CSV table of C-alpha atoms and ligand atoms in Angstrom, one decimal:
chain,number,residue,atom,x,y,z
A,1,MET,CA,-76.3,147.0,115.6
A,2,LYS,CA,-72.8,147.5,114.3
A,3,LEU,CA,-70.0,145.6,115.9
A,4,TYR,CA,-66.4,146.9,115.8
A,5,PHE,CA,-63.9,144.4,115.7
A,6,LYS,CA,-60.3,143.3,115.2
A,7,PRO,CA,-59.9,139.8,113.7
A,8,GLY,CA,-59.3,137.3,116.5
A,9,ALA,CA,-59.5,140.1,119.3
A,10,CYS,CA,-61.3,140.2,122.5
A,11,SER,CA,-64.5,141.2,120.3
A,12,LEU,CA,-64.9,138.1,119.3
A,13,SER,CA,-66.9,137.8,122.4
A,14,PRO,CA,-69.8,140.1,121.7
A,15,HIS,CA,-69.7,138.6,118.1
A,16,ILE,CA,-70.2,135.2,118.9
A,17,VAL,CA,-72.6,136.4,121.5
A,18,LEU,CA,-74.5,138.5,118.6
A,19,ARG,CA,-74.6,134.9,116.8
A,20,GLU,CA,-75.7,133.1,119.5
A,21,ALA,CA,-78.6,135.6,120.3
A,22,GLY,CA,-79.8,135.6,116.6
A,23,LEU,CA,-79.6,139.7,116.7
A,24,PRO,CA,-79.5,141.4,113.5
A,25,PHE,CA,-75.9,143.0,113.3
A,26,GLU,CA,-73.5,144.5,111.1
A,27,LEU,CA,-69.7,143.7,111.6
A,28,VAL,CA,-67.3,146.7,110.9
A,29,LYS,CA,-63.7,145.9,110.8
A,30,VAL,CA,-61.2,148.4,112.6
A,31,ASP,CA,-57.4,149.1,112.6
A,32,THR,CA,-56.5,150.0,115.8
A,33,LYS,CA,-52.8,151.0,115.3
A,34,ALA,CA,-54.2,153.2,112.6
A,35,GLY,CA,-57.1,154.2,114.3
A,36,LEU,CA,-59.6,153.7,111.5
A,37,THR,CA,-62.3,151.7,110.1
A,38,ALA,CA,-62.7,149.4,107.2
A,39,GLY,CA,-64.8,152.3,105.5
A,40,GLY,CA,-61.8,154.9,106.8
A,41,GLU,CA,-63.6,156.5,109.5
A,42,ASP,CA,-61.7,158.0,112.5
A,43,PHE,CA,-62.5,155.5,115.1
A,44,LYS,CA,-61.6,157.7,118.0
A,45,ARG,CA,-64.6,159.8,117.3
A,46,ILE,CA,-66.8,156.4,117.5
A,47,ASN,CA,-65.3,155.4,120.3
A,48,PRO,CA,-62.4,157.9,121.9
A,49,LYS,CA,-60.9,155.0,123.9
A,50,GLY,CA,-60.1,153.7,121.0
A,51,TYR,CA,-60.4,150.0,121.5
A,52,VAL,CA,-62.4,147.2,120.5
A,53,PRO,CA,-65.1,145.9,121.1
A,54,THR,CA,-67.4,148.8,120.3
A,55,LEU,CA,-70.9,148.5,119.9
A,56,GLN,CA,-72.9,150.9,118.3
A,57,ILE,CA,-76.5,150.5,119.0
A,58,ASP,CA,-79.8,151.3,117.0
A,59,GLU,CA,-80.6,154.0,118.8
A,60,GLY,CA,-77.3,155.8,118.1
A,61,GLN,CA,-75.9,155.4,121.5
A,62,VAL,CA,-72.4,153.5,121.6
A,63,LEU,CA,-71.4,151.0,123.8
A,64,THR,CA,-67.9,149.9,125.2
A,65,GLU,CA,-66.2,147.3,127.5
A,66,GLY,CA,-66.8,143.8,126.5
A,67,VAL,CA,-68.2,142.7,130.0
A,68,ALA,CA,-71.1,145.2,129.3
A,69,ILE,CA,-71.7,144.5,126.2
A,70,VAL,CA,-72.4,141.1,126.3
A,71,GLN,CA,-74.9,141.5,128.9
A,72,TYR,CA,-76.5,144.3,127.4
A,73,LEU,CA,-76.9,141.7,124.1
A,74,ALA,CA,-78.1,139.0,126.2
A,75,ASP,CA,-80.7,141.1,127.8
A,76,ARG,CA,-81.8,142.1,124.6
A,77,LYS,CA,-82.9,138.7,123.8
A,78,PRO,CA,-83.8,137.1,127.3
A,79,GLU,CA,-85.2,134.0,125.1
A,80,ALA,CA,-82.1,133.1,124.0
A,81,GLN,CA,-81.0,132.3,127.9
A,82,LEU,CA,-77.3,133.9,127.4
A,83,ALA,CA,-77.5,135.3,131.2
A,84,PRO,CA,-79.4,134.9,134.3
A,85,ARG,CA,-82.1,137.1,135.2
A,86,SER,CA,-81.3,140.3,136.2
A,87,GLY,CA,-80.9,140.5,139.9
A,88,SER,CA,-80.9,136.8,140.7
A,89,LEU,CA,-78.0,135.1,142.3
A,90,GLU,CA,-76.8,133.4,139.4
A,91,ARG,CA,-76.3,137.0,137.6
A,92,TYR,CA,-73.9,138.1,140.3
A,93,ARG,CA,-72.3,134.6,139.4
A,94,LEU,CA,-71.9,135.5,136.1
A,95,ILE,CA,-70.6,138.7,136.9
A,96,GLU,CA,-68.0,136.9,138.8
A,97,TRP,CA,-66.8,134.9,136.3
A,98,LEU,CA,-66.7,138.0,133.7
A,99,ASN,CA,-64.9,140.0,136.1
A,100,TYR,CA,-62.2,137.4,136.5
A,101,ILE,CA,-62.0,136.5,133.0
A,102,ALA,CA,-61.6,140.3,132.5
A,103,THR,CA,-59.4,140.8,134.8
A,104,GLU,CA,-57.4,138.0,135.9
A,105,LEU,CA,-56.9,136.3,132.3
A,106,HIS,CA,-57.6,138.7,129.7
A,107,LYS,CA,-55.8,141.8,130.8
A,108,GLY,CA,-52.1,141.6,132.7
A,109,THR,CA,-50.0,140.5,129.3
A,110,PRO,CA,-46.6,142.2,129.8
A,111,PRO,CA,-45.5,144.4,127.0
A,112,PRO,CA,-43.0,142.8,124.5
A,113,ASN,CA,-40.2,144.8,125.9
A,114,ALA,CA,-40.5,143.7,129.5
A,115,PRO,CA,-37.7,141.7,131.1
A,116,GLN,CA,-37.7,137.9,130.7
A,117,GLU,CA,-37.9,137.4,134.3
A,118,VAL,CA,-41.3,139.6,134.3
A,119,LYS,CA,-42.8,137.4,131.5
A,120,ASP,CA,-41.9,134.2,133.4
A,121,THR,CA,-43.5,135.1,136.5
A,122,VAL,CA,-46.6,136.0,134.7
A,123,ARG,CA,-46.9,133.1,132.7
A,124,GLU,CA,-46.4,131.2,135.6
A,125,GLN,CA,-49.2,132.8,137.5
A,126,ARG,CA,-51.5,132.4,134.3
A,127,LEU,CA,-50.8,128.4,134.6
A,128,VAL,CA,-52.2,128.4,137.8
A,129,LYS,CA,-55.1,130.7,137.3
A,130,TYR,CA,-55.6,128.2,134.1
A,131,GLY,CA,-55.6,125.5,136.5
A,132,TRP,CA,-58.2,126.8,139.0
A,133,VAL,CA,-60.7,127.3,135.9
A,134,ALA,CA,-59.8,123.6,134.5
A,135,GLU,CA,-60.9,122.4,138.2
A,136,GLN,CA,-64.0,124.3,138.0
A,137,LEU,CA,-65.0,123.1,134.8
A,138,ALA,CA,-63.9,119.2,135.8
A,139,SER,CA,-67.9,118.9,136.6
A,140,ARG,CA,-69.7,120.8,134.7
A,141,GLN,CA,-70.1,121.5,130.7
A,142,PHE,CA,-69.9,125.6,131.1
A,143,LEU,CA,-68.6,127.8,133.5
A,144,LEU,CA,-72.3,128.3,134.8
A,145,GLY,CA,-73.4,124.7,134.9
A,146,GLU,CA,-75.1,123.2,131.5
A,147,ARG,CA,-75.9,125.9,129.7
A,148,PHE,CA,-73.6,128.1,127.6
A,149,THR,CA,-73.8,131.8,128.6
A,150,VAL,CA,-71.9,135.2,127.5
A,151,ALA,CA,-69.5,134.1,130.1
A,152,ASP,CA,-68.4,131.2,128.4
A,153,ALA,CA,-68.0,133.3,124.9
A,154,TYR,CA,-65.7,135.3,126.7
A,155,LEU,CA,-63.3,132.3,128.2
A,156,PHE,CA,-63.3,131.0,125.0
A,157,THR,CA,-62.2,134.2,123.2
A,158,VAL,CA,-59.2,134.5,126.1
A,159,LEU,CA,-58.4,130.8,125.3
A,160,THR,CA,-57.5,131.4,121.8
A,161,TRP,CA,-54.7,133.3,122.5
A,162,SER,CA,-53.5,130.5,124.7
A,163,LYS,CA,-50.9,129.1,122.2
A,164,THR,CA,-49.2,132.6,121.6
A,165,ARG,CA,-49.3,133.0,125.2
A,166,GLY,CA,-46.9,129.8,125.3
A,167,ILE,CA,-49.8,127.9,127.1
A,168,GLU,CA,-50.8,124.4,126.1
A,169,LEU,CA,-54.3,123.7,126.8
A,170,ALA,CA,-53.8,119.8,126.3
A,171,LYS,CA,-52.0,120.2,129.8
A,172,TRP,CA,-55.7,120.0,131.6
A,173,PRO,CA,-57.8,117.7,129.9
A,174,ALA,CA,-60.9,119.1,131.0
A,175,LEU,CA,-60.0,122.8,129.5
A,176,LYS,CA,-59.0,121.4,126.6
A,177,ALA,CA,-62.3,119.4,126.4
A,178,TYR,CA,-64.3,122.5,127.0
A,179,PHE,CA,-62.3,124.6,124.4
A,180,ASP,CA,-63.2,122.0,121.9
A,181,ARG,CA,-66.8,121.8,122.7
A,182,ILE,CA,-67.7,125.7,122.4
A,183,ALA,CA,-65.4,125.5,119.3
A,184,ALA,CA,-68.1,123.1,117.9
A,185,ARG,CA,-70.9,125.6,118.3
A,186,PRO,CA,-72.5,126.7,115.1
A,187,ALA,CA,-72.4,130.2,116.4
A,188,VAL,CA,-68.8,130.1,117.1
A,189,LYS,CA,-67.7,128.5,114.1
A,190,GLU,CA,-70.0,131.3,111.8
A,191,ALA,CA,-68.1,134.0,114.2
A,192,LEU,CA,-64.6,132.6,113.4
A,193,ALA,CA,-65.2,132.4,109.8
A,194,ALA,CA,-66.7,135.8,109.6
A,195,GLU,CA,-63.6,137.1,111.2
A,196,GLY,CA,-61.1,135.0,109.2
B,201,LIG,N1,-61.6,147.2,128.9
B,201,LIG,C1,-61.6,146.9,127.6
B,201,LIG,C2,-60.7,146.4,126.6
B,201,LIG,C3,-60.5,146.2,125.4
B,201,LIG,C4,-59.2,145.7,125.0
B,201,LIG,O1,-58.3,145.0,125.1
B,201,LIG,N2,-59.0,145.6,123.3
B,201,LIG,C5,-58.1,145.5,122.3
B,201,LIG,C6,-58.4,144.1,121.7
B,201,LIG,S1,-58.3,142.5,123.1
B,201,LIG,C7,-57.8,146.4,121.4
B,201,LIG,O2,-58.9,146.9,120.9
B,201,LIG,N3,-56.5,146.7,121.6
B,201,LIG,C8,-56.0,148.4,120.9
B,201,LIG,C9,-55.3,147.4,120.0
B,201,LIG,O3,-55.0,146.6,119.8
B,201,LIG,O4,-54.7,148.5,119.2
B,201,LIG,C10,-62.7,145.7,127.3
B,201,LIG,O5,-62.7,145.1,128.3
B,201,LIG,O6,-63.4,145.7,126.7
């Protein structure tokens, strides 16, 4: 498999999952602005949406959208237990989290030229959401309980952007402790190091 990524972007989430699962893969860096891979390929010919993460599966298929990619990877290596069994209520709990992270936390950043009041409002809303997530984590190690899942890889990735979004994680001790716990995982350290 090939994972097309941009350092520090949301592609870090499937990158962590690939390492947690111990699946063999190749990393391909993409310059999304130029639309080129590190090898000089036209990236739009690989993913016409022009963004990462993009996973090229061995069978020649290309899978896009982080939420789909991380579940696909977890299902390729069920023994790694990175996602609950398909069809179980717990699996829908996982999807509930993945969708929340994708739509409420990952997306919704105003463009740099947006009016300041719009940026302030978005930041205020984000603070409320971070506070809610911190409350959920007060009594458990990971989003789904005591086991790390692909939702944790995604939330961790989004939390790495907190500082640049003007949000200090130390405001919520449970969230900061969660972030540090995930950052200390060997697979996460390896992924961060590999992305430079
Ligand atoms: N809907 C996509 C969005 C992916 C996305 O927003 N990717 C960003 C990086 S986090 C990207 O590649 N943007 C293009 C760019 O930065 O030029 C998903 O959830 O996977």
